[in-house]
XYZ file of C-alpha atoms in Angstrom:
500
model
C 87.925 237.822 142.130
C 85.602 235.218 143.663
C 84.349 234.379 147.155
C 86.172 237.473 148.383
C 89.499 235.983 147.280
C 91.487 238.341 145.114
C 94.618 237.988 143.015
C 96.672 240.504 141.123
C 98.386 239.163 138.023
C 101.747 238.813 139.750
C 100.167 236.644 142.449
C 98.267 234.633 139.855
C 101.458 233.978 137.895
C 103.299 232.810 141.007
C 100.489 230.413 141.901
C 100.389 229.106 138.327
C 104.146 228.414 138.524
C 103.606 226.594 141.830
C 100.901 224.342 140.445
C 102.799 223.757 137.194
C 105.831 222.641 139.202
C 103.645 220.395 141.341
C 102.152 218.778 138.246
C 105.600 218.099 136.768
C 106.759 216.517 140.025
C 103.623 214.365 139.968
C 104.714 212.992 136.593
C 102.623 215.160 134.272
C 104.377 216.361 131.129
C 103.741 217.614 127.596
C 100.888 215.783 125.898
C 99.558 214.176 129.079
C 95.853 214.646 129.674
C 94.686 216.254 132.907
C 90.960 216.349 133.563
C 89.180 219.042 135.535
C 85.718 218.329 136.888
C 84.453 221.318 138.799
C 82.153 224.321 138.550
C 83.536 227.852 138.203
C 86.042 228.665 140.939
C 89.459 230.274 141.224
C 91.346 226.956 141.256
C 89.905 226.210 137.817
C 91.828 229.163 136.379
C 95.063 227.974 138.000
C 94.638 224.510 136.509
C 93.887 225.984 133.072
C 97.057 228.064 132.987
C 99.349 225.608 134.794
C 98.558 222.760 132.402
C 99.120 225.085 129.438
C 102.488 226.157 130.853
C 103.834 222.588 130.911
C 102.243 221.472 127.641
C 99.696 219.159 129.231
C 96.255 218.861 127.639
C 93.377 220.014 129.827
C 90.276 217.846 129.443
C 87.341 219.948 130.575
C 84.572 217.775 131.993
C 80.978 218.959 132.027
C 79.783 219.397 135.650
C 76.483 217.789 134.631
C 78.167 214.516 133.671
C 77.400 211.403 135.648
C 79.058 207.976 135.828
C 78.573 206.794 132.256
C 79.558 210.105 130.672
C 82.592 210.837 132.822
C 83.885 207.300 132.331
C 83.614 207.730 128.578
C 85.485 211.069 128.624
C 88.276 209.751 130.860
C 88.756 206.580 128.836
C 88.394 208.144 125.391
C 90.967 210.880 126.056
C 93.269 208.746 128.214
C 93.250 211.097 131.199
C 96.190 210.497 133.571
C 95.084 212.797 136.400
C 91.756 214.277 137.409
C 91.419 217.392 139.551
C 87.882 217.664 140.895
C 85.648 219.017 143.609
C 84.409 216.339 145.991
C 80.806 217.279 145.270
C 78.630 219.966 143.739
C 74.894 220.364 144.258
C 73.519 216.799 144.310
C 76.485 215.224 142.503
C 79.076 213.206 144.461
C 82.070 213.500 142.154
C 84.429 211.713 144.548
C 82.178 208.650 144.684
C 81.728 208.582 140.915
C 85.483 208.830 140.325
C 86.077 206.035 142.825
C 83.608 203.900 140.876
C 84.968 204.544 137.376
C 88.665 204.759 138.287
C 89.348 201.008 138.122
C 87.821 200.934 134.622
C 90.052 203.772 133.317
C 93.461 202.222 132.555
C 95.284 205.538 132.044
C 93.944 207.226 135.183
C 96.751 207.235 137.740
C 95.664 209.938 140.164
C 92.618 211.805 141.458
C 93.171 215.074 143.326
C 90.245 216.624 145.186
C 90.216 220.388 145.623
C 90.374 221.628 149.228
C 92.275 218.473 150.238
C 95.786 218.130 151.675
C 96.937 216.566 148.413
C 95.669 219.580 146.464
C 97.405 221.941 148.864
C 100.668 220.055 148.347
C 100.272 219.959 144.569
C 99.386 223.652 144.295
C 101.890 224.783 146.914
C 105.095 223.465 145.374
C 108.122 225.747 145.330
C 108.324 227.018 141.737
C 111.131 225.527 139.646
C 111.370 228.299 137.077
C 114.392 226.948 135.139
C 112.652 223.594 134.616
C 109.415 225.301 133.583
C 111.268 227.501 131.107
C 113.001 224.476 129.581
C 109.655 222.751 129.128
C 108.042 225.852 127.624
C 110.886 226.180 125.106
C 109.982 222.769 123.663
C 106.328 223.634 123.120
C 104.780 224.787 119.850
C 101.684 226.875 119.220
C 100.110 224.034 117.267
C 100.401 221.613 120.204
C 97.037 220.558 121.658
C 96.196 222.271 124.941
C 92.532 221.454 125.486
C 89.954 218.746 124.797
C 86.286 219.695 125.144
C 83.489 217.207 124.682
C 80.558 218.344 122.578
C 77.011 217.655 123.693
C 76.017 214.227 122.453
C 72.420 213.378 121.523
C 72.194 210.135 119.566
C 75.792 209.046 120.220
C 78.662 209.690 122.567
C 80.156 213.194 122.488
C 83.223 213.968 120.422
C 86.449 215.326 121.938
C 87.177 218.648 120.239
C 90.956 219.098 120.331
C 92.151 222.704 120.455
C 95.692 224.080 120.272
C 97.436 226.965 122.004
C 97.183 228.894 118.725
C 93.460 228.169 118.436
C 92.284 229.446 121.781
C 94.841 232.113 122.686
C 94.315 233.936 119.398
C 90.552 233.632 119.663
C 90.413 234.939 123.225
C 92.743 237.826 122.415
C 90.936 238.882 119.237
C 87.500 238.706 120.874
C 88.841 241.048 123.559
C 90.321 243.364 120.948
C 86.957 243.817 119.246
C 85.398 244.581 122.641
C 88.086 247.190 123.311
C 89.333 245.527 126.501
C 92.083 247.158 128.553
C 93.536 246.619 132.010
C 90.764 248.882 133.331
C 88.027 246.383 132.468
C 86.359 243.988 134.897
C 84.638 241.073 133.216
C 81.821 239.256 134.994
C 81.921 235.615 133.843
C 78.851 233.611 134.934
C 79.167 231.238 131.954
C 80.828 227.860 132.665
C 84.595 227.527 132.399
C 84.394 223.989 131.043
C 83.108 225.554 127.806
C 84.907 227.902 125.388
C 82.599 230.766 126.365
C 84.069 230.800 129.862
C 87.660 229.652 129.461
C 88.451 231.317 126.103
C 86.146 234.308 125.608
C 86.209 234.906 129.360
C 89.508 233.925 130.963
C 91.835 234.252 127.970
C 90.229 237.452 126.686
C 90.688 238.961 130.148
C 94.225 237.739 130.788
C 95.516 238.716 127.343
C 94.421 242.307 128.070
C 95.242 242.499 131.778
C 91.541 242.794 132.646
C 90.002 241.384 135.819
C 88.077 238.105 135.842
C 85.111 238.196 138.226
C 83.510 234.849 139.106
C 80.066 235.562 140.582
C 79.155 232.015 141.668
C 80.086 228.358 141.034
C 76.967 227.897 138.907
C 74.716 230.413 137.242
C 72.730 232.490 139.731
C 71.055 235.585 138.247
C 70.967 237.491 141.541
C 74.596 236.650 142.371
C 75.595 237.763 138.881
C 73.978 241.183 139.172
C 75.342 241.535 142.706
C 78.853 240.895 141.398
C 78.394 243.465 138.626
C 77.207 246.002 141.189
C 79.767 245.301 143.929
C 82.812 244.921 141.666
C 81.784 247.682 139.246
C 82.070 245.303 136.299
C 82.350 246.831 132.846
C 81.460 243.701 130.881
C 78.963 240.873 131.389
C 78.664 237.565 129.562
C 75.752 235.222 129.078
C 73.592 233.154 126.806
C 70.149 234.614 126.085
C 68.442 232.528 128.788
C 70.813 233.992 131.390
C 69.992 237.554 130.400
C 66.286 236.679 130.383
C 66.632 235.355 133.956
C 68.493 238.475 135.107
C 65.994 240.835 133.511
C 63.184 238.824 135.083
C 64.359 239.201 138.694
C 61.625 240.859 140.798
C 64.194 243.274 142.246
C 66.046 243.863 138.959
C 65.697 247.646 139.197
C 67.373 247.652 142.625
C 70.767 246.693 141.162
C 73.184 249.426 140.154
C 74.476 248.355 136.741
C 75.738 251.701 135.498
C 79.357 250.519 135.364
C 78.575 248.160 132.482
C 79.531 249.253 128.975
C 79.837 246.023 127.014
C 79.577 242.264 127.154
C 78.863 239.225 125.045
C 75.661 237.405 124.253
C 76.352 234.093 122.532
C 75.788 230.362 122.678
C 72.271 230.406 121.223
C 70.095 232.511 118.975
C 69.360 235.875 120.566
C 65.742 237.056 120.402
C 65.555 240.620 119.137
C 63.435 241.836 122.052
C 65.868 240.409 124.609
C 68.797 242.160 122.929
C 66.984 245.493 122.987
C 66.277 245.121 126.718
C 69.909 244.233 127.464
C 71.058 247.385 125.690
C 68.485 249.704 127.244
C 67.815 248.282 130.719
C 71.221 246.785 131.562
C 73.236 249.783 130.323
C 75.235 247.718 127.814
C 75.396 249.875 124.668
C 78.495 248.045 123.462
C 77.174 244.506 123.936
C 78.442 242.197 121.233
C 76.889 239.194 119.577
C 79.375 236.401 118.915
C 78.763 233.326 116.828
C 80.777 230.142 116.587
C 81.174 226.648 117.958
C 83.586 224.667 120.109
C 85.230 223.308 116.949
C 86.216 226.880 115.976
C 87.718 227.946 119.306
C 84.834 229.245 119.384
C 84.188 232.641 117.698
C 83.920 233.026 113.914
C 81.857 236.217 113.615
C 81.277 239.119 115.975
C 79.473 242.438 115.963
C 81.626 245.525 116.492
C 81.189 248.375 118.956
C 80.344 250.808 116.156
C 77.718 248.551 114.594
C 74.204 249.923 114.699
C 71.667 248.452 117.078
C 69.851 246.963 114.098
C 73.032 245.173 113.029
C 73.513 243.834 116.552
C 69.972 242.593 116.969
C 69.550 241.259 113.448
C 72.909 239.618 112.677
C 75.861 237.886 114.325
C 78.273 240.412 112.862
C 81.113 240.009 110.406
C 84.008 237.605 110.109
C 86.657 237.867 112.834
C 90.236 239.001 112.140
C 92.465 236.504 110.304
C 89.564 234.189 109.452
C 87.642 233.300 106.289
C 83.951 232.486 106.015
C 81.638 231.421 103.227
C 78.059 230.192 102.789
C 77.592 227.123 100.606
C 74.816 225.005 99.170
C 74.742 221.952 101.503
C 73.934 219.659 98.584
C 76.633 220.800 96.136
C 79.221 222.589 98.269
C 79.140 225.556 95.885
C 79.266 229.072 97.355
C 75.829 230.702 97.187
C 75.164 234.372 96.303
C 74.811 236.991 99.032
C 71.353 236.913 100.570
C 70.834 233.192 99.908
C 70.638 230.765 102.822
C 73.187 227.954 102.921
C 75.608 226.213 105.257
C 78.076 228.412 107.158
C 81.729 227.382 106.728
C 84.897 228.900 108.159
C 88.652 228.482 107.716
C 91.713 229.825 109.511
C 93.630 229.694 112.783
C 90.472 228.909 114.791
C 89.594 225.547 113.222
C 90.251 222.695 115.634
C 93.019 220.164 115.186
C 90.292 217.521 115.020
C 88.220 215.208 117.175
C 90.459 213.313 119.598
C 91.312 209.871 118.191
C 88.488 210.095 115.651
C 89.842 210.905 112.166
C 86.650 209.693 110.482
C 84.401 212.166 112.319
C 87.010 214.888 111.759
C 86.977 214.297 108.003
C 83.181 214.579 107.993
C 83.319 218.237 109.102
C 86.713 219.555 107.888
C 87.163 219.233 104.134
C 90.380 218.776 102.188
C 90.795 222.545 101.813
C 90.569 223.167 105.563
C 86.998 224.488 105.667
C 84.995 223.665 108.790
C 81.413 222.773 107.858
C 79.346 223.895 110.841
C 75.928 222.444 110.064
C 74.424 225.893 110.666
C 72.208 227.632 108.133
C 73.183 231.235 107.428
C 72.998 234.030 104.905
C 75.465 236.845 104.293
C 74.347 240.306 103.221
C 76.206 242.526 100.720
C 78.191 244.168 103.557
C 79.384 240.847 104.959
C 77.041 240.671 107.945
C 75.835 237.162 108.730
C 72.395 236.077 109.860
C 72.006 232.608 111.347
C 68.830 230.906 110.152
C 69.076 227.791 112.313
C 70.578 224.312 112.262
C 70.272 222.197 109.148
C 68.960 219.361 111.303
C 66.472 221.699 113.062
C 64.659 222.539 109.831
C 61.007 221.566 109.882
C 59.797 220.165 106.565
C 56.032 220.708 106.420
C 54.300 219.577 103.252
C 57.487 220.051 101.253
C 58.161 223.539 102.681
C 61.461 223.995 104.531
C 60.706 226.094 107.622
C 63.372 227.566 109.908
C 62.126 227.723 113.529
C 64.197 230.863 114.163
C 61.816 233.247 112.370
C 58.809 231.946 114.305
C 60.728 232.054 117.597
C 61.527 235.713 116.990
C 57.807 236.388 116.600
C 56.977 234.496 119.807
C 59.314 236.805 121.731
C 57.284 239.825 120.653
C 54.128 238.417 122.280
C 53.473 240.408 125.485
C 52.687 237.316 127.586
C 55.561 235.073 126.456
C 58.881 235.167 128.342
C 60.663 232.630 126.155
C 59.617 230.366 123.318
C 60.909 227.686 120.972
C 59.525 225.970 117.901
C 59.950 222.314 116.988
C 58.611 219.903 114.412
C 56.395 216.994 115.438
C 55.208 214.102 113.229
C 52.034 214.634 111.218
C 50.200 212.131 109.018
C 49.182 214.712 106.418
C 52.153 217.085 106.163
C 54.984 214.892 107.438
C 55.747 217.424 110.162
C 53.737 220.094 111.948
C 54.881 223.052 114.021
C 54.641 223.187 117.789
C 55.343 226.277 119.914
C 56.784 225.491 123.357
C 56.578 228.598 125.552
C 57.062 229.970 129.054
C 54.589 232.653 130.135
C 54.889 235.642 132.437
C 53.820 234.844 136.007
C 50.793 237.146 135.756
C 49.906 236.295 132.154
C 46.297 235.461 131.275
C 45.470 232.081 129.795
C 47.027 231.570 126.378
C 45.356 229.129 124.000
C 46.513 227.874 120.624
C 43.632 229.810 119.055
C 44.817 233.076 120.591
C 48.415 232.369 119.613
C 47.442 231.579 116.021
C 45.402 234.774 115.904
C 48.467 236.733 117.083
C 50.616 235.137 114.371
C 48.076 235.682 111.586
C 49.273 238.380 109.216
C 52.707 238.543 110.841
C 54.129 235.406 109.206
C 53.023 233.165 106.347
C 50.075 230.967 107.195
C 52.045 227.720 106.732
C 54.539 228.897 109.404
C 51.909 229.395 112.113
C 52.199 226.707 114.840
C 49.441 224.125 114.985
C 50.214 223.065 118.560
C 50.969 224.987 121.754
C 52.628 223.586 124.865
C 53.052 225.841 127.907
C 55.906 224.749 130.195
C 57.649 225.959 133.344
C 61.154 225.037 132.166
C 62.931 223.899 129.020
C 65.407 220.990 128.898
C 68.770 222.767 128.935
C 72.469 222.065 128.651
C 74.819 223.445 131.309
C 75.781 226.232 128.889
C 72.181 227.395 128.614
C 71.305 225.916 125.240
C 67.923 224.299 124.773
C 68.085 220.563 124.114
C 65.692 220.403 121.178
C 66.102 216.644 120.741
C 64.913 216.119 124.307
C 62.204 218.761 123.833
C 60.847 216.857 120.823
C 60.717 213.634 122.830
C 58.860 215.370 125.661
C 56.513 217.030 123.178
C 55.514 213.680 121.701
C 54.655 212.398 125.174
C 52.661 215.577 125.822
C 50.703 215.200 122.580
C 49.961 211.545 123.303
C 48.611 212.613 126.688
C 46.304 215.154 125.025
C 44.702 212.590 122.733
């Protein structure tokens, strides 16, 4: 359901068959790469399922990409056809594709949504016998999707996922949420990412639940309106999305009583935010999921019968049919319960590899099939996992390894802080010092570093108390709502230089 357009599953299947037939007649077959460059909309779902039906590989392109990035993705994955919107917000996709097309040797066709060519492609008379013959030749281990990870110091890597990877993950996530055909899932998270297309679309479809698309891009008011109008039972989001929804001036005007569950994932969830989601958004069954694109994405998940403390303090237990372990990053040896180490996982969810990059693949998947995530975690005696941060996000101050996560949790308990993050900045004496980067409530009084340090005193160890404070209006974010800490560090250095 989106933009007042509604499908039942029979209608959706027919339209998927139409588009799949159109793609085959356009020369697309098993293993061919088809790119989609668009925000959330109903056609996106058709393209996702039609390419899967014929064994093509869907290359999901970040809507925030511009010329250099989209050219890299198209060339690196060898995309043969791109389906795109002509424009979105201030981005002219049609013009960018016209510019990069001649430099992409495999790109044979560009189809713009809402064009006559799209109507012809998506309106083909279904050739069911031909589609069935194609499907019979496919295997669950065949690649079905390439997603590009967020690059910082280098170009992004193309995570290659199979039918078995993502269909199992979507289905099992839905099972743990107790989805049935009576559920209506509000999906404001982007489809180009696993959160939207796997945990959203595939979890819904594999249980006969409704997919509700509130807006092309995230809009907190449109999201709550969709929940209210469509009587949604489940709502997805990263923590920043829930913070934005809870912060709407007219939040209490929305009727959210139909909600029972949902997923918060994609970034560390502040304890106070989770408590508000449960109490103020009527989501007693909300689940925390943890994972990464390379693991399809979910590795651990809280269950409906987990206590609130478990759901606000951990990312749950290992998912069905998966293995997890926590290892010493230096030795690779499994650490005892309660000791922080690197989180690793093995099983059906681990990606096939990075597209055309065996060297990078071997750096993260070892000879025994374990995916090394780069995340710091600890597992308690009952198997619940707590994420302590990224290995590369650790701040080393005077020889002390400090995880920003603990300090960020404390910042979220401050009555005047809406959201806060902690980074390390260079320091001549200690090597690195701690900086708190925060957003304040609109009516908050002035907050100084002295007052913040006073608030922290006695609540955390003295060496963990931030030395610097930077108050901002916005954080640098990815499209999926994750904070870009690399960019934040660069901006922080400029800010500090300006203060000197």
